[in-house]
Amino acid sequence: MAIGAVVALRARSTAPGGAPAQTPASKPPSSVTARRPVPPRPPLPAARPSVSGGAVVFGAAWGSGPSELGRSAARESSPMAPMSFVPGPAGQALVLDQVNQRVQLVEGGRVVRSIPLPSETFDDVARLAGGRVAALDRLVARSVAVVGPSGEVEREISLAGGEIERAGDVTSLHARADGLWVEVDHDRLVRIADGAGAPAESRSVVPGRFSADGASWLRARVDADRGVTVTSTPRAGGPPEQARVVFALPVLSVAALESDATGRVLLVATTIDEAPVAPYDVLRVEETLVVLDRQLAELRRIALPAKTTPEEQLVRYRVGPDGALYSLSLDDQGATLRRIDP
Amino acid sequence: MMKSAHAAWIGATLGVAALTLAGDVAALQPLSRDEIIARAKTVVGYSYWWGHGKWRTDGAQHGSCSGSCPSCSHSGSYGADCSGFVGKAWQVPSPSPVTQEQSPHYTTWSYAGSSSMWGPISKTAGKRGDAYVYNSGGAGHIFLFEGTTNWSYVKAYECKGCSYGCVYGTRELSAVYSGRRRAAVTDVVDTDGDGVPDDKDNCDTVDNKDQKDTDGDKKGDACDTDDDGDGDLDTKDNCPLAKNPDQIDTDKDKKGDACDTDDDGDGVLDAKDVCPLVADKSQQDTDKDKQGDACDDDDDGDGVKDAADNCPVVANKDQADSDGDGRGNACDGDDDGDGFPDATDNCPKVANKDQADLDADQLGDACDDDRDGDGAPDAKDNCPDDPNKDQADANHDGVGDACEGDLDGDGVPNDRDSCPAAANPGQEDDDGDGAGDACDDDRDGDGVSNAKDNCPDYPNAGQEDVCHDGDSGLDPTGGKDLELTLAPTASEEAGGCGVSPPGGSRDSGLGLMGLGLLLVLGGRRERRS
């Protein structure tokens, strides 16, 4: 099915006669959005259908048992289920089971351990050394808790202050060697703690998520014309690269912006087709993985199963150390962690 | 029980709602999007209270929730569930304070259905104050839309659940949710999103919450090219917010005087600057009239303009200038210009290079009215240069004796006069003692004063009557003075020493003695000559 295409907005050298040309031995110069005329859109390539949305890594039924994951039904409240997860090496994963006030450690397809959490209101989790985890509570406690292997809260770092005007604007948590970072508005990262976990005296801000290869900062923005603009800002300096990814349907939201160690960028977007008039019935929902290379040129698209459940999730996709894209999907039976080879 | 009670409540509410939804649209008050969001913000922090929707705007008495709803427990008087919150924020069906429950209490089932008080919108068409609702199989949730992130996640206000309470935060918008827009929302166009509707915004395309309009021309400063309305475009106006058509900029710092707090750029603010338009770091104000010297045309305030003042910073009304060098005495270090500084000049106002001071009274002769310091003013002193307190003037010639050159006027200067105070032109000095006969009280030098000497002109210590005048000289009454003649008489020459008294002859017994006297006198004369 036609999904969309990438229209790269880059400065291109023009050969005499006006026809755009590209020096064979060199890449197109990097630049921010070109003000040159946009070339006509190429035909939208068909997406390669996924195989059931990826290989199953782990599955859990709903419940509060040791190997289960919690879900709360909505009775005039927000339906909740695992809000986030972090894939690890060799089939390991952390699943934030906040409804049951715990983090489930998954290995070999099963829950091997649980780390208790002090409340149900955590939204994201990150792996730390020594079996510890960092847990983000942006709505109630408005802090990041560093939790030991046995559930003891070793430290709590307040979100408020500096570059974070409202804790509710935090959109994800990232643990790096240089410290803890939180993303704000899916726009920028703010460093709130150093590598030792101590609150940062002055909060650094970077224009996007760190790419897995460490070369750039990545950012994605939905525009009004069925597109998502992806920006890659080189950490070494220089102008950012930009590419506009176009879809056949209006974009409802971006579900993921990840990258792997080779420099590939993985963009997942949810698109929707509604009836043009009230009550705007939903005709079609699609979820598409677009794989971009380091220069943000499109490599391929993969259709993924669209989300059909109401339970809120903050993180549905994350890249693992193996470069694969992992997803945590929900249905009436339970939650499933899958591995997608991009 | 809670479940059945809740079901009954839902039924009752819905039943009422079914009637209300159609019938109360007339009570629906117009509401702006900003008002909806402003009300929504006040719920953040309150507890989740299933079946309710009221709270306080002061943030007090949040209440608390525990357990798993609908079997949860609530304590306190305030809180809201998701639909109660939206109903209150939307003020449906009619306005009421947030501290009071909305009646009826619409549920997610209501909002998911159709109503004349709200209507469906496209999922991607959400605006501030719109809502997204989900309801299926007896479960449902609704939240208010404020904006989106870069990924089009919703910035939402919602009463999320018992554990969370009522919160603000970003959340995904899954496809199962439907958009809802309240009716009678004054879809206030706020192009620039500054919270001020375009029809009231004095700059509707530029974010200017403060609506500042310096010149009151109804065009806000944020988009007014001439904020102060002085005719100078802001891009060129050196005081864009202060009317200054003249564009005066004293210190040329590109900030006009009209808005420059330091017009002369001397580092002293105008409010405290004694010369705000003349650079003067020293702030000198000699006469303390609050007008600094740098701009005061009479620095010393003596009434004489500086341009004409021979001491511009020292008050000197009289403008005295003893030496006429153009520098007044008040500030001239050498008033008389004689080369001696006034501090050490014994006549500071009178030129006296020699600094002569006859009487050494530190007051130079040039200005001392009593040079010799004898108490007699020079104008009246008959010897102004010689101290003579008595002012003696023996010859009454107006020249004091102390300085008289020929006191007795005998033609012989005092310093040679054997009698300076007695006229003796011949300078006779019989006894040759330096005192002239005219003033010698012992002319003959015989040790007997003239007044007692029987022969004052002949030395006779024994007072022998050597001058044959019959006066032994012992007569205290004096007797006749002896007159001597130079030439001996004939008889004397004959061997007598008769000295002829005036008109008479003498006893020749004295002849030899008389001759001796003559010899003696002659010798004296010789000595004298």
PDB file of N, CA and C in Angstrom, chain A residues 263-296:
ATOM      1  N   GLY A 263      24.049   4.441  12.548  1.00  0.00           N
ATOM      2  CA  GLY A 263      23.628   5.772  12.127  1.00  0.00           C
ATOM      3  C   GLY A 263      22.264   5.806  11.486  1.00  0.00           C
ATOM      4  N   ARG A 264      21.614   4.647  11.333  1.00  0.00           N
ATOM      5  CA  ARG A 264      20.288   4.654  10.755  1.00  0.00           C
ATOM      6  C   ARG A 264      19.287   5.308  11.711  1.00  0.00           C
ATOM      7  N   VAL A 265      18.308   5.964  11.100  1.00  0.00           N
ATOM      8  CA  VAL A 265      17.248   6.625  11.866  1.00  0.00           C
ATOM      9  C   VAL A 265      15.947   5.879  11.611  1.00  0.00           C
ATOM     10  N   LEU A 266      15.252   5.559  12.701  1.00  0.00           N
ATOM     11  CA  LEU A 266      14.010   4.810  12.597  1.00  0.00           C
ATOM     12  C   LEU A 266      12.855   5.690  13.053  1.00  0.00           C
ATOM     13  N   LEU A 267      11.956   5.983  12.147  1.00  0.00           N
ATOM     14  CA  LEU A 267      10.802   6.836  12.426  1.00  0.00           C
ATOM     15  C   LEU A 267       9.537   6.000  12.313  1.00  0.00           C
ATOM     16  N   VAL A 268       8.702   6.043  13.352  1.00  0.00           N
ATOM     17  CA  VAL A 268       7.410   5.365  13.303  1.00  0.00           C
ATOM     18  C   VAL A 268       6.327   6.423  13.427  1.00  0.00           C
ATOM     19  N   ALA A 269       5.407   6.426  12.504  1.00  0.00           N
ATOM     20  CA  ALA A 269       4.329   7.415  12.528  1.00  0.00           C
ATOM     21  C   ALA A 269       2.983   6.710  12.408  1.00  0.00           C
ATOM     22  N   THR A 270       2.000   7.263  13.129  1.00  0.00           N
ATOM     23  CA  THR A 270       0.629   6.782  13.026  1.00  0.00           C
ATOM     24  C   THR A 270      -0.138   7.732  12.131  1.00  0.00           C
ATOM     25  N   THR A 271      -0.729   7.184  11.103  1.00  0.00           N
ATOM     26  CA  THR A 271      -1.521   8.000  10.191  1.00  0.00           C
ATOM     27  C   THR A 271      -2.966   7.545  10.245  1.00  0.00           C
ATOM     28  N   ILE A 272      -3.859   8.428   9.904  1.00  0.00           N
ATOM     29  CA  ILE A 272      -5.277   8.129  10.071  1.00  0.00           C
ATOM     30  C   ILE A 272      -6.084   8.683   8.913  1.00  0.00           C
ATOM     31  N   ASP A 273      -7.079   7.934   8.564  1.00  0.00           N
ATOM     32  CA  ASP A 273      -8.002   8.375   7.535  1.00  0.00           C
ATOM     33  C   ASP A 273      -9.369   8.500   8.190  1.00  0.00           C
ATOM     34  N   GLU A 274      -9.928   9.682   8.209  1.00  0.00           N
ATOM     35  CA  GLU A 274     -11.248   9.903   8.805  1.00  0.00           C
ATOM     36  C   GLU A 274     -12.228  10.302   7.716  1.00  0.00           C
ATOM     37  N   ALA A 275     -13.447  10.107   8.038  1.00  0.00           N
ATOM     38  CA  ALA A 275     -14.484  10.601   7.131  1.00  0.00           C
ATOM     39  C   ALA A 275     -14.382  12.114   7.092  1.00  0.00           C
ATOM     40  N   PRO A 276     -14.633  12.693   5.977  1.00  0.00           N
ATOM     41  CA  PRO A 276     -14.418  14.141   5.854  1.00  0.00           C
ATOM     42  C   PRO A 276     -15.441  14.986   6.599  1.00  0.00           C
ATOM     43  N   VAL A 277     -16.538  14.387   7.001  1.00  0.00           N
ATOM     44  CA  VAL A 277     -17.551  15.170   7.708  1.00  0.00           C
ATOM     45  C   VAL A 277     -17.868  14.509   9.037  1.00  0.00           C
ATOM     46  N   ALA A 278     -18.496  15.282   9.929  1.00  0.00           N
ATOM     47  CA  ALA A 278     -18.878  14.749  11.232  1.00  0.00           C
ATOM     48  C   ALA A 278     -19.737  13.504  11.043  1.00  0.00           C
ATOM     49  N   PRO A 279     -19.609  12.541  11.877  1.00  0.00           N
ATOM     50  CA  PRO A 279     -18.792  12.498  13.093  1.00  0.00           C
ATOM     51  C   PRO A 279     -17.351  12.094  12.882  1.00  0.00           C
ATOM     52  N   TYR A 280     -16.837  12.224  11.683  1.00  0.00           N
ATOM     53  CA  TYR A 280     -15.424  11.960  11.388  1.00  0.00           C
ATOM     54  C   TYR A 280     -15.044  10.537  11.782  1.00  0.00           C
ATOM     55  N   ASP A 281     -15.840   9.598  11.362  1.00  0.00           N
ATOM     56  CA  ASP A 281     -15.546   8.197  11.658  1.00  0.00           C
ATOM     57  C   ASP A 281     -14.170   7.834  11.135  1.00  0.00           C
ATOM     58  N   VAL A 282     -13.523   6.985  11.895  1.00  0.00           N
ATOM     59  CA  VAL A 282     -12.190   6.548  11.487  1.00  0.00           C
ATOM     60  C   VAL A 282     -12.344   5.481  10.421  1.00  0.00           C
ATOM     61  N   LEU A 283     -11.754   5.723   9.289  1.00  0.00           N
ATOM     62  CA  LEU A 283     -11.828   4.791   8.182  1.00  0.00           C
ATOM     63  C   LEU A 283     -10.622   3.865   8.162  1.00  0.00           C
ATOM     64  N   ARG A 284      -9.487   4.415   8.564  1.00  0.00           N
ATOM     65  CA  ARG A 284      -8.278   3.603   8.481  1.00  0.00           C
ATOM     66  C   ARG A 284      -7.225   4.189   9.399  1.00  0.00           C
ATOM     67  N   VAL A 285      -6.496   3.310  10.078  1.00  0.00           N
ATOM     68  CA  VAL A 285      -5.357   3.737  10.889  1.00  0.00           C
ATOM     69  C   VAL A 285      -4.162   2.910  10.474  1.00  0.00           C
ATOM     70  N   GLU A 286      -3.061   3.572  10.245  1.00  0.00           N
ATOM     71  CA  GLU A 286      -1.863   2.842   9.840  1.00  0.00           C
ATOM     72  C   GLU A 286      -0.690   3.256  10.719  1.00  0.00           C
ATOM     73  N   GLU A 287       0.209   2.312  10.864  1.00  0.00           N
ATOM     74  CA  GLU A 287       1.435   2.620  11.599  1.00  0.00           C
ATOM     75  C   GLU A 287       2.587   2.197  10.697  1.00  0.00           C
ATOM     76  N   THR A 288       3.520   3.105  10.441  1.00  0.00           N
ATOM     77  CA  THR A 288       4.570   2.847   9.460  1.00  0.00           C
ATOM     78  C   THR A 288       5.924   3.135  10.058  1.00  0.00           C
ATOM     79  N   LEU A 289       6.830   2.204   9.865  1.00  0.00           N
ATOM     80  CA  LEU A 289       8.237   2.399  10.217  1.00  0.00           C
ATOM     81  C   LEU A 289       8.958   2.844   8.960  1.00  0.00           C
ATOM     82  N   VAL A 290       9.611   4.011   9.040  1.00  0.00           N
ATOM     83  CA  VAL A 290      10.409   4.516   7.925  1.00  0.00           C
ATOM     84  C   VAL A 290      11.861   4.471   8.363  1.00  0.00           C
ATOM     85  N   VAL A 291      12.679   3.766   7.570  1.00  0.00           N
ATOM     86  CA  VAL A 291      14.096   3.643   7.902  1.00  0.00           C
ATOM     87  C   VAL A 291      14.870   4.636   7.040  1.00  0.00           C
ATOM     88  N   LEU A 292      15.646   5.493   7.681  1.00  0.00           N
ATOM     89  CA  LEU A 292      16.448   6.500   6.985  1.00  0.00           C
ATOM     90  C   LEU A 292      17.916   6.206   7.220  1.00  0.00           C
ATOM     91  N   ASP A 293      18.750   6.579   6.259  1.00  0.00           N
ATOM     92  CA  ASP A 293      20.182   6.402   6.486  1.00  0.00           C
ATOM     93  C   ASP A 293      20.727   7.613   7.247  1.00  0.00           C
ATOM     94  N   ARG A 294      22.010   7.608   7.419  1.00  0.00           N
ATOM     95  CA  ARG A 294      22.646   8.667   8.214  1.00  0.00           C
ATOM     96  C   ARG A 294      22.385  10.062   7.652  1.00  0.00           C
ATOM     97  N   GLN A 295      22.264  10.133   6.321  1.00  0.00           N
ATOM     98  CA  GLN A 295      21.995  11.427   5.688  1.00  0.00           C
ATOM     99  C   GLN A 295      20.504  11.676   5.550  1.00  0.00           C
ATOM    100  N   LEU A 296      19.699  10.841   6.195  1.00  0.00           N
ATOM    101  CA  LEU A 296      18.242  10.965   6.219  1.00  0.00           C
ATOM    102  C   LEU A 296      17.601  10.637   4.871  1.00  0.00           C
TER     103      LEU A 296
END
